[in-house]
Every structure is written in C-alpha cells, then in structure tokens.
Short mmCIF file of C-alpha atoms and ligand atoms in Angstrom, two decimals:
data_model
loop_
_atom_site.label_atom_id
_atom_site.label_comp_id
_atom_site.label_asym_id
_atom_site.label_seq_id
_atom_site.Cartn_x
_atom_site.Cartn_y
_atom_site.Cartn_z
CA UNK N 110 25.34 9.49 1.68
CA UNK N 111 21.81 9.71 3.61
CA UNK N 112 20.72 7.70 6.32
CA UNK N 113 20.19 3.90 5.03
CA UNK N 114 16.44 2.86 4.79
CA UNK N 115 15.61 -0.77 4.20
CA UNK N 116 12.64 -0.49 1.98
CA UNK N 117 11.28 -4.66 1.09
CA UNK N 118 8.72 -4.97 -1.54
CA UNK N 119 10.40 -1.92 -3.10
CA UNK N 120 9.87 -3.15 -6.90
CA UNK N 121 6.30 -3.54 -5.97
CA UNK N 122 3.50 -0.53 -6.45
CA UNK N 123 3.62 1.29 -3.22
CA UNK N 124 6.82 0.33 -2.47
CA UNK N 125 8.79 1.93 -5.66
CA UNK N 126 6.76 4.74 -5.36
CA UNK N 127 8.29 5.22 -1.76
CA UNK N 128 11.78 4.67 -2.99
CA UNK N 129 11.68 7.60 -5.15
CA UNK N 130 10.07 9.87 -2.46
CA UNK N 131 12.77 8.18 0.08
CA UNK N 132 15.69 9.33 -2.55
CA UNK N 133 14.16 13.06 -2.86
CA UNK N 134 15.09 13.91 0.46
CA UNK N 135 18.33 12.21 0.75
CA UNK N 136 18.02 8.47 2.11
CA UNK N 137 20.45 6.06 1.21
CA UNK N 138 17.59 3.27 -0.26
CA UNK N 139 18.22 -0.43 -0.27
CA UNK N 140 15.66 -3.02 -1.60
CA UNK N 141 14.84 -6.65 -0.96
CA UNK N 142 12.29 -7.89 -3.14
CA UNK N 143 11.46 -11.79 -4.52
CA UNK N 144 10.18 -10.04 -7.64
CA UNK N 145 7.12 -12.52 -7.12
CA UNK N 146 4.55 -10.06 -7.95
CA UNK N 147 7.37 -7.34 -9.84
CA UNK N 148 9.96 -6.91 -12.14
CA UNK N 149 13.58 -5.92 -11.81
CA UNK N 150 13.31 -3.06 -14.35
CA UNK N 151 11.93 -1.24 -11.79
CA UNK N 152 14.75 -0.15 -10.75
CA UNK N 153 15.76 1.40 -13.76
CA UNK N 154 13.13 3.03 -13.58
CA UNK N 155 13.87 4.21 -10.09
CA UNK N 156 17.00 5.59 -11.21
CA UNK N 157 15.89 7.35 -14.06
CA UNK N 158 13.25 9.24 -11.71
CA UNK N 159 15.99 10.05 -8.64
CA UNK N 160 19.16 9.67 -10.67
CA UNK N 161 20.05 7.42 -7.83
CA UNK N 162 20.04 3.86 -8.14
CA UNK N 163 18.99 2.37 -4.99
CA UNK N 164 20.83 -0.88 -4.11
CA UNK N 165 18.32 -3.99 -4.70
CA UNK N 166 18.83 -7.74 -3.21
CA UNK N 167 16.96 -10.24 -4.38
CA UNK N 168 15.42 -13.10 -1.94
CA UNK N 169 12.42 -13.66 0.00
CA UNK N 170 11.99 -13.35 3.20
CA UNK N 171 11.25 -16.11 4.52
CA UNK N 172 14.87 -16.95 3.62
CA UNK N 173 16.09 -16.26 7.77
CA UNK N 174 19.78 -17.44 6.44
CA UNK N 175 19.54 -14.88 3.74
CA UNK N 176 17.95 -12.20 5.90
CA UNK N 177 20.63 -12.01 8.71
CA UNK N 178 23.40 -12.75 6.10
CA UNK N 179 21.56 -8.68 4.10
CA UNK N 180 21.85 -7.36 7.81
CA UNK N 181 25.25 -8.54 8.00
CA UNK N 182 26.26 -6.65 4.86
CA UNK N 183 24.34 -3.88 5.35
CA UNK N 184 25.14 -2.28 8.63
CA UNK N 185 24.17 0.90 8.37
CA UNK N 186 20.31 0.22 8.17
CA UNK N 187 18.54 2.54 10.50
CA UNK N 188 14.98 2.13 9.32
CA UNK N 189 13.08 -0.60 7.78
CA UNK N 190 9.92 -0.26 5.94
CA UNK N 191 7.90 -3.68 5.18
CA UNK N 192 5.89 -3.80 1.83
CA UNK N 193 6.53 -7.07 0.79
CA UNK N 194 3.62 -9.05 1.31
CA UNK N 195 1.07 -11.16 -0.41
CA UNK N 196 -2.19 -8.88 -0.91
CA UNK N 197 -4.84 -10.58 -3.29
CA UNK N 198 -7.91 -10.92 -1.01
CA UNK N 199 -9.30 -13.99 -3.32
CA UNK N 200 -6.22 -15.67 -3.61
CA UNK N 201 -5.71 -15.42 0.15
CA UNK N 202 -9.34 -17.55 0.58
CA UNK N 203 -8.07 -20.46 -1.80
CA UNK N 204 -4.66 -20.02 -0.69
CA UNK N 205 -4.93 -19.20 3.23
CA UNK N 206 -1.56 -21.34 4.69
CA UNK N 207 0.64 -19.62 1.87
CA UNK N 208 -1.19 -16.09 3.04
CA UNK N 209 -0.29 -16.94 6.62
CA UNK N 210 2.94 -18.29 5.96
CA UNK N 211 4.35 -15.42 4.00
CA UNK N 212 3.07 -12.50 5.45
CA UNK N 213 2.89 -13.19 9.15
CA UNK N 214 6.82 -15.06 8.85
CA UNK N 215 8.65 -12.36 6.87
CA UNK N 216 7.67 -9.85 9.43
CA UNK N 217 8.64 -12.16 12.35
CA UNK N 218 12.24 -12.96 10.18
CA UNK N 219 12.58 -9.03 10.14
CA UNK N 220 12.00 -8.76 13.70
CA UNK N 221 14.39 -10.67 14.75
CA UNK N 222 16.86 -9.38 12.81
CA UNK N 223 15.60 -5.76 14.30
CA UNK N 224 16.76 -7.08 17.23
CA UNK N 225 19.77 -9.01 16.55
CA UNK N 226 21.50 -6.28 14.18
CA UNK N 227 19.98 -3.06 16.34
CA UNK N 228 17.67 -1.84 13.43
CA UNK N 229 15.54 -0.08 15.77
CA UNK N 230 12.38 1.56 13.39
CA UNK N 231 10.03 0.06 11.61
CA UNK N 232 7.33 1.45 9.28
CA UNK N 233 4.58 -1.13 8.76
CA UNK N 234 2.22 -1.27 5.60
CA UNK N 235 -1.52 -2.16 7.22
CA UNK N 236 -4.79 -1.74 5.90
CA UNK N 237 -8.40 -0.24 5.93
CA UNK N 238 -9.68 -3.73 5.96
CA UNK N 239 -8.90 -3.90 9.90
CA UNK N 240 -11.58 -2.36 10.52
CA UNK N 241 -14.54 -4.56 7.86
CA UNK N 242 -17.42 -2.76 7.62
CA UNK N 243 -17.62 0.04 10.48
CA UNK N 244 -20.59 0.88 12.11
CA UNK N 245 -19.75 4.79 12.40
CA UNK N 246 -18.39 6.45 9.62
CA UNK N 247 -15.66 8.19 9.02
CA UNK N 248 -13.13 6.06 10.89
CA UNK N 249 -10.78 7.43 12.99
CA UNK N 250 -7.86 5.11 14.60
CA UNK N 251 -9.58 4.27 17.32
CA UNK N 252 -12.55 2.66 15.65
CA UNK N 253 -12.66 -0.51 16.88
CA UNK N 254 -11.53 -3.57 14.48
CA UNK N 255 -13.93 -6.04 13.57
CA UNK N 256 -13.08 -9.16 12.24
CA UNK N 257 -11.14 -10.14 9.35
CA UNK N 258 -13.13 -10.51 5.76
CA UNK N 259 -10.34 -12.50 4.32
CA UNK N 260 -7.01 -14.63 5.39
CA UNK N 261 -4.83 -11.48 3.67
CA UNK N 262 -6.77 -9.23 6.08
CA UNK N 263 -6.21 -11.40 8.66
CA UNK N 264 -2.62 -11.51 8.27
CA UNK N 265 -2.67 -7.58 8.91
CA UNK N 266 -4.90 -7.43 11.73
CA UNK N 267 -2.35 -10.07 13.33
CA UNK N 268 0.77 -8.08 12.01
CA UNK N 269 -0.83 -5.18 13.83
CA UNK N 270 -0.85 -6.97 17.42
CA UNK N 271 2.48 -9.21 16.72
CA UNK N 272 3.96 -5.74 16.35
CA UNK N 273 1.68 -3.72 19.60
CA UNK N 274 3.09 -7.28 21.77
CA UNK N 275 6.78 -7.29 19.98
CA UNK N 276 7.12 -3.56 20.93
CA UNK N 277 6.01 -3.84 24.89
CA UNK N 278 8.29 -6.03 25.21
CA UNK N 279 11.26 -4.68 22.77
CA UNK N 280 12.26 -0.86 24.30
CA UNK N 281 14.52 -0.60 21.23
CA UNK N 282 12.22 -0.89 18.81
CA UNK N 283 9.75 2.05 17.41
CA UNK N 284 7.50 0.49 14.94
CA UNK N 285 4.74 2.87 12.96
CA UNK N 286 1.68 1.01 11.06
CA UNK N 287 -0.07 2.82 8.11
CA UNK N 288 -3.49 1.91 7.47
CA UNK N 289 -3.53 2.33 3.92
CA UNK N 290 -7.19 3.31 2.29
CA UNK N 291 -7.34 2.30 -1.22
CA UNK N 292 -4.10 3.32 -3.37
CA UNK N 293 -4.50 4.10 -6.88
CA UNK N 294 -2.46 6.52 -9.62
CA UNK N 295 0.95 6.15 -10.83
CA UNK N 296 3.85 8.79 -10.80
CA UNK N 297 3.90 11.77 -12.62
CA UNK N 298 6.70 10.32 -15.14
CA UNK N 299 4.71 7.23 -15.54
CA UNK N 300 7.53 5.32 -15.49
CA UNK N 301 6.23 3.61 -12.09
CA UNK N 302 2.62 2.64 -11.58
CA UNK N 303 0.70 -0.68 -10.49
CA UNK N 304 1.09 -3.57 -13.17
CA UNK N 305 -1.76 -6.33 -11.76
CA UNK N 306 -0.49 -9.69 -13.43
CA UNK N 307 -3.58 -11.03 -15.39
CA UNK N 308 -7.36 -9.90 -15.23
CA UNK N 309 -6.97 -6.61 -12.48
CA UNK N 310 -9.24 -7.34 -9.35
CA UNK N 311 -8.98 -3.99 -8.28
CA UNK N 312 -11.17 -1.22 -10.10
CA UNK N 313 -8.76 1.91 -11.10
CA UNK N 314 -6.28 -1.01 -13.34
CA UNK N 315 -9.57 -2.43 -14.46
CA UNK N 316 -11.14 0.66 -15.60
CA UNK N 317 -7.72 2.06 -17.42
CA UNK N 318 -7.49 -1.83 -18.93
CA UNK N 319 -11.03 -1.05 -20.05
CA UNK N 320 -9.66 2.24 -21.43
CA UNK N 321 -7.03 1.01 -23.48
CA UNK N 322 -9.40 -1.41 -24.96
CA UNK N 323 -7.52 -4.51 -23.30
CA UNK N 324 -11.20 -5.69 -21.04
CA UNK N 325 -14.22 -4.94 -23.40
CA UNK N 326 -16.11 -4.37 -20.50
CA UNK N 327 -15.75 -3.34 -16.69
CA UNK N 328 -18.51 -4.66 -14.28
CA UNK N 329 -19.74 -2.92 -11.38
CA UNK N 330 -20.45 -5.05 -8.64
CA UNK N 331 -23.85 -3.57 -7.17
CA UNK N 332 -25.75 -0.65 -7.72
CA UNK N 333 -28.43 -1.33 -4.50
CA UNK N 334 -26.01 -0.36 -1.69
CA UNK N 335 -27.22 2.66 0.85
CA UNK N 336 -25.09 4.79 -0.60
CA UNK N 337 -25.60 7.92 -2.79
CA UNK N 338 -25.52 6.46 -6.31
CA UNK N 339 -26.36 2.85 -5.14
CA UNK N 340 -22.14 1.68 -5.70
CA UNK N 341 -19.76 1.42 -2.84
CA UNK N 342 -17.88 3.91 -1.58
CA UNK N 343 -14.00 4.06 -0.92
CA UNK N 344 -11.23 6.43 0.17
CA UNK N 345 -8.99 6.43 -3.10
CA UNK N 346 -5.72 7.66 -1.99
CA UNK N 347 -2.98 8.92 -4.35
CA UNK N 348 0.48 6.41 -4.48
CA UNK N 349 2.82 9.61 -4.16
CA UNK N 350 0.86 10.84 -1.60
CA UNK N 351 0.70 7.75 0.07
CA UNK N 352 4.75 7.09 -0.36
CA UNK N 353 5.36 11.09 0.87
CA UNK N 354 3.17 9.76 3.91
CA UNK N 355 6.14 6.97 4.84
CA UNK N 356 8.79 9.34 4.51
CA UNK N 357 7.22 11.42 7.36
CA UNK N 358 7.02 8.11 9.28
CA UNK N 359 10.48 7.46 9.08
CA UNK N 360 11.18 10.95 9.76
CA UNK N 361 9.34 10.79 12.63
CA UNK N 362 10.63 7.87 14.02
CA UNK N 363 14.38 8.88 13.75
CA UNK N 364 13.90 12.20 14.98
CA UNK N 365 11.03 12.37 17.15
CA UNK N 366 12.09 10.55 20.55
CA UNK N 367 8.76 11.76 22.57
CA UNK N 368 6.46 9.41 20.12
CA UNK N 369 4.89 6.47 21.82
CA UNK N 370 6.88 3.39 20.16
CA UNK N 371 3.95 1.50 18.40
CA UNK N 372 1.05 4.22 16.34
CA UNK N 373 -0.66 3.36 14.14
CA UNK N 374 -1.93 5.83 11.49
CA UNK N 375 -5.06 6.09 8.99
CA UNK N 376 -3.78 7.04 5.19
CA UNK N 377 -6.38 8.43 3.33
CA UNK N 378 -7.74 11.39 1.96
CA UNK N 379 -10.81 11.83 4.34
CA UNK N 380 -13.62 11.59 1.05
CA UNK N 381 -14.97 8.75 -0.42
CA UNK N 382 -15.90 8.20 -3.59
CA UNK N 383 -18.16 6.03 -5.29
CA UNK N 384 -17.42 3.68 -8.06
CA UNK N 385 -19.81 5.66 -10.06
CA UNK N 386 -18.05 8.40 -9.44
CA UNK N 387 -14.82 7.13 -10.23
CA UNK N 388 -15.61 6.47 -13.57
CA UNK N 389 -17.23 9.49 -14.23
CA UNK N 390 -14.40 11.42 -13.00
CA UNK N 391 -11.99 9.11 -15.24
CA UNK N 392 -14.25 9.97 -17.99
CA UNK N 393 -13.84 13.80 -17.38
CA UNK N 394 -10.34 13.89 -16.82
CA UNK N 395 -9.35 11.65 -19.49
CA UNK N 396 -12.34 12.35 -22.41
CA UNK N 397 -12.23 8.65 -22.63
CA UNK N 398 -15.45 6.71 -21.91
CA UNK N 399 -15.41 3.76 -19.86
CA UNK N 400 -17.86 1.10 -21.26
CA UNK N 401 -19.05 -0.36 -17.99
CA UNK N 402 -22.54 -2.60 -16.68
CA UNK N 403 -23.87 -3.01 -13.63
CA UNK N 404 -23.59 -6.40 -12.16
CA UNK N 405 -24.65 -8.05 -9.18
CA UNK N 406 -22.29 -7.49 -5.32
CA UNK N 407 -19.12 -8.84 -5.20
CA UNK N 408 -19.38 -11.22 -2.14
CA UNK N 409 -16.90 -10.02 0.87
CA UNK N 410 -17.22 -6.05 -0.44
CA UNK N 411 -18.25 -3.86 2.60
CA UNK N 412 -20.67 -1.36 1.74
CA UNK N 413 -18.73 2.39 2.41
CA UNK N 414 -15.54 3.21 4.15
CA UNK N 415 -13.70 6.36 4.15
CA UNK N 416 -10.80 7.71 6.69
CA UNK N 417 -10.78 10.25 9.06
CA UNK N 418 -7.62 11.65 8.63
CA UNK N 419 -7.31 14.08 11.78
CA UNK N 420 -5.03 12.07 13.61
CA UNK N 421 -2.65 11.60 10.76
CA UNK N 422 -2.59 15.28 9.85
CA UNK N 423 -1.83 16.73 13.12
CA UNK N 424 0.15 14.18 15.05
CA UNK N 425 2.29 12.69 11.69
CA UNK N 426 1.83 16.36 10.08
CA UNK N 427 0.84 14.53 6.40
CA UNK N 428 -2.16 15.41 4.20
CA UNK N 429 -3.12 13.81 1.18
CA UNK N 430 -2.65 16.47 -1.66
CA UNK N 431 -3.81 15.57 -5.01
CA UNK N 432 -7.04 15.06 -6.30
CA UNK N 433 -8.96 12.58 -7.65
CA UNK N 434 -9.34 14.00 -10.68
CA UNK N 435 -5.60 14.62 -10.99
CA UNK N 436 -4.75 10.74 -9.42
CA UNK N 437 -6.84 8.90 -12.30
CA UNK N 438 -5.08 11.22 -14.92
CA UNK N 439 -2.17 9.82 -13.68
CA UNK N 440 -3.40 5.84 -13.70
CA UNK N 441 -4.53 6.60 -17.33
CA UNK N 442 -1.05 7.72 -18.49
CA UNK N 443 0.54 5.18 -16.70
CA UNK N 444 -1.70 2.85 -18.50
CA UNK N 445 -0.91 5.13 -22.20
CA UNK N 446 2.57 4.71 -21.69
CA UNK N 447 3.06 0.83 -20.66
CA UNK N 448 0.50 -0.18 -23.52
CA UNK N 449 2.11 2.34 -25.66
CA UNK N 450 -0.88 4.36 -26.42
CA UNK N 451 -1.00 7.87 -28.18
N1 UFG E 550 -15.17 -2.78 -8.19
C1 UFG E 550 -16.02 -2.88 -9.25
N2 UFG E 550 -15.58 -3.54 -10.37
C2 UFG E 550 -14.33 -4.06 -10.45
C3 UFG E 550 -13.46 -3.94 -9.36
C4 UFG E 550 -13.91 -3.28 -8.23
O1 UFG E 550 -17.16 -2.43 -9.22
O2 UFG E 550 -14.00 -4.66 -11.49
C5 UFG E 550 -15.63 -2.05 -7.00
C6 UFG E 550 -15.66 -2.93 -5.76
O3 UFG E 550 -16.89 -3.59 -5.67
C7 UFG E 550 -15.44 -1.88 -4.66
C8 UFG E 550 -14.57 -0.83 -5.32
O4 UFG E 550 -14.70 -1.03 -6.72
O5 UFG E 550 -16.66 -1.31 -4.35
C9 UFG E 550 -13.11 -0.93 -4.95
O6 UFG E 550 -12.70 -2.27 -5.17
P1 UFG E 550 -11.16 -2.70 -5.13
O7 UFG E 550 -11.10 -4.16 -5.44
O8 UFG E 550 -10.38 -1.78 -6.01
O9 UFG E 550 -10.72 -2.38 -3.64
P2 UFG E 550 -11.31 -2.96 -2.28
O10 UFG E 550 -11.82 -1.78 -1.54
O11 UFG E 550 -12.21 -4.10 -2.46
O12 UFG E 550 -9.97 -3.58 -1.67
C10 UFG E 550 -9.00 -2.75 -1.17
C11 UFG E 550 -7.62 -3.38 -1.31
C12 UFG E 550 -7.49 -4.58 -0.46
C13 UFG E 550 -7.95 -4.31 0.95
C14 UFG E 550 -9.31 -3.69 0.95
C15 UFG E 550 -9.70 -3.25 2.33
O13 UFG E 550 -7.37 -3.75 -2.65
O14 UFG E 550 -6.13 -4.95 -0.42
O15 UFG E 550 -9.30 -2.52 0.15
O16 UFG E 550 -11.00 -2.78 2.35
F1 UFG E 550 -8.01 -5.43 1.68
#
C-alpha cells in the first residue's frame, strides 16, 4: 500500500478527479464527503478508472466528534487535501452565515485534528477570486488581493490567512494553497466530470446543457467589456490537469523539506479566453452549434483575469498540458455520455 492521502470533497468535481490522479501513482486514497453537492456512485466510478477503490466515509465536517473519531481510525494519514467546501458565489450572497459556517469551520475542525493526530501536510483548494479584478494583468502570486466579491470568496481569502497565521505558529504543519483559475472538462473516460444540480451557473455545463438540447438557449452576460471580442476573459484550466497539479503538491510537501511551510500557488494555464471564444472553440471541436444571445453583465463578474503561471512551473515543476480545444471535447462527452447521447 502507498502513502495514505486524506482527500475531503473527493465525490465532488475536482476532488474525484484528484483521486484518480492520487491512485495512478500509488497513494493509498481515503474520502470524506457529505455527498451534499455529489453522489456516492462516484466511487464506482473511481474504481472502474484506477481499479482501486478508494475508501470513502461519509459525514460532514463540521461533525468535530466524527472528525477526530476518522483520525482515530485512520492513522496512517500523512497528507490531507481539503475540497469540500460550499462554492456557489450567488448562493453564498443569500446564504452568507451557512457560507461562513461551513467553509471557514471544516478547515478549522481539520486543523485541529492536524495537530492532535500529527497529520502534518495540507493541500488547500483556493481561488482566482482572491485577487477580484486586478489592476495588472497577468497575475502572478504576489499580486496583491483585493477584496472579496462574494461571502464564498471571502471564505477563501480568510482560509488563506487562517492557514499563513495557523502555520507561524504550528512548525509541524506544511500547508500548500492552490489558486485554482476556472476548472472545466471531465476525464478522458467520462465517467467523472462536473454534474451542477439544477440550471448550471457556470458557462462550460451551461454551454454542453445547451448542446444536448437540455437549456434552449445560453446567455452571454456582456458583450461591451475592454476586451478583444467585447466578453470576459478567463483562464479555463483543464480538471486532470488541475488534479495532476495536487499530486505534485503533495509530492512536494512529503518530500521536499527545504519548502517554506505555507505557498501558495496560481493554477492555470497562463491564456485567457473569452466567452466568445469558448463557444466557438466548442463549436469547432465538437461540430455542434451552440445557440447563444448576448445579454446584458452579470453583476459581480470582473472584467479579465488570467494566471501567470511562472511561479507554479518552476518552483512546483507543473504545467497545464491540454488544450482548450481538447478540454471542451472532453466536457461535451462527459455531457454525451451522462445524458446518453449518440
Ligand atoms: N458566463 C456567461 N453565461 C453563462 C455563464 C457564464 O456568459 O451562462 C460568462 C461569465 O459572465 C464569465 C464567464 O462566462 O465571464 C465565466 O463564468 P463562470 O460562472 O463559469 O466562472 P466565473 O469566472 O464567474 O467564476 C469562477 C468560479 C468561482 C470563482 C470565480 C473567481 O466558478 O467559483 O471564478 O473569479 F469564485
């Protein structure tokens, strides 16, 4: 058996995604998920990607009795990596206490437990969105953060210093945050891939929902931005490529003992994109056409954002690899095979 790796929110997108990658190179994988915003069959589906199937624990986190009485049973955890979290950014402005509540105290549970049962790495999932709209593009770590568009933001610009503060003070603990640009794709099997519950807020699920003739139409939010083509611009970033970029994080942080204790790391692919261009692309890789309109802004989007990746390809040795002509193939066969599509 591998080294055991705590993975939570490993039903979820990114997190499942990062099981299989975890199993490829020989971890030992155990998941706690609430299966709040996932199913269990996910881990069938794990196992018939790895052949492994990874042990799975169901509670949430917030659940301190049932968190110490996992760490109890599962001794041999050497790394953790924390997914599970609430991430709608509308929800989180209707709902900010339960934002608050459950992202900010499951990652203060596992910290004490880090501490208590010697679990001594962490791998943190952050976000783009610490850093709003930046004044200097791209952005490279050390832009500085500006404040929080939305309560789930929020929640990871605080993660970020509760884990910088935790760490100072902690000389056990090694904790790595990912920034995490905008995910999107599914894995090559398509037996794994992001299932939004109800209408999709984010635009990849809503354009392969459009696709497969579930939305009749997708809207654009804003064609009057200083951009190229008018429509924001993101850094898309491929799932496996993003989950390939944790397993170097917890490689690092097992084996590589010179490493400051807390980095941080953007996860990107160093290009934006426009939405424009996203559907386009979609349309070329996939010969379907996406039946789309242009509507007004979405209130809260920021205007362009893409990473500078330097940092992340030298000092954590990771590159994104696929393209995004490849990545939306993959989203559109996800989407084929779930809605059972020809
Ligand atoms: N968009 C559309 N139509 C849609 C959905 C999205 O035009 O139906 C556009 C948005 O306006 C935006 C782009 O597509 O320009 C990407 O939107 P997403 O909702 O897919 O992603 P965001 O960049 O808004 O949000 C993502 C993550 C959040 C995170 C945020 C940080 O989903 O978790 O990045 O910037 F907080």
């Amino acid at each position: 058996m591998g080294r055991q790796v705590l993975v939570t929110g490993g039903t979820g997108y990114i997190g499942s995604h990062t099981v299989v990658e975890l199993q490829a190179v020989g971890f030992d994988v155990v998941i706690i998920d609430d299966l709040s915003n996932s199913s269990a069959d996910v881990v069938d589906k794990i196992e018939k990607i790895s052949g492994i199937r990874p042990a799975f624990e169901v509670f949430n986190l917030l659940d301190s009795v049932k968190l110490e009485a996992f760490f109890e049973k599962y001794s041999k955890i050497e790394a953790i990596i924390h997914f599970a979290a609430f991430k709608a950014v509308g929800e989180s402005v209707a709902k900010p206490l339960a934002y608050y509540r459950n992202n900010l105290v499951s990652l203060m549970n596992i910290l004490d437990c880090m501490s208590k049962y010697k679990v001594p790495n962490l791998v943190f999932s952050s976000s783009c969105t610490v850093y709003g709209q930046p004044d200097q593009l791209p952005v490279t770590e050390n832009t500085p953060k500006k404040d929080a568009e939305s309560p789930y933001g929020n929640t990871k610009a605080i993660s970020e210093e509760v884990l910088r503060d935790v760490v100072k003070v902690t000389p056990d603990i090694k904790v790595i945050a990912l920034r995490y640009f905008n995910p999107i794709g599914a894995h090559p099997s398509a037996l794994i891939g992001e299932l939004p519950s109800g209408i999709p807020n984010n635009l990849v699920p809503f354009i392969t929902q459009t696709a497969a003739g579930i939305r009749k139409q997708l809207s654009i939010f804003g064609d009057d931005y200083n951009t190229p083509d008018g429509s924001c611009v993101r850094d898309y970033i491929n799932v496996v490529d993003l989950a390939k970029a944790h397993v170097v994080a917890i490689n690092r942080l097992l084996n590589n003992s010179n490493a400051d204790r807390y980095e941080f790391f953007n996860v990107g692919t160093g290009t934006g994109a426009s939405v424009l261009e996203v559907v386009k692309t979609f349309e070329e890789a996939t010969g379907v056409k996406v039946n789309y309109k242009i509507v007004a802004r979405r209130p809260g989007d920021i205007e362009k954002i893409y990473a500078d990746t330097t940092i992340a390809n030298t000092v954590l040795g990771w590159k994104a690899e696929t393209s995004l002509h490849d990545t939306l193939l993959s989203a559109w066969n996800w989407e084929k095979k779930i809605r059972n599509i020809e």
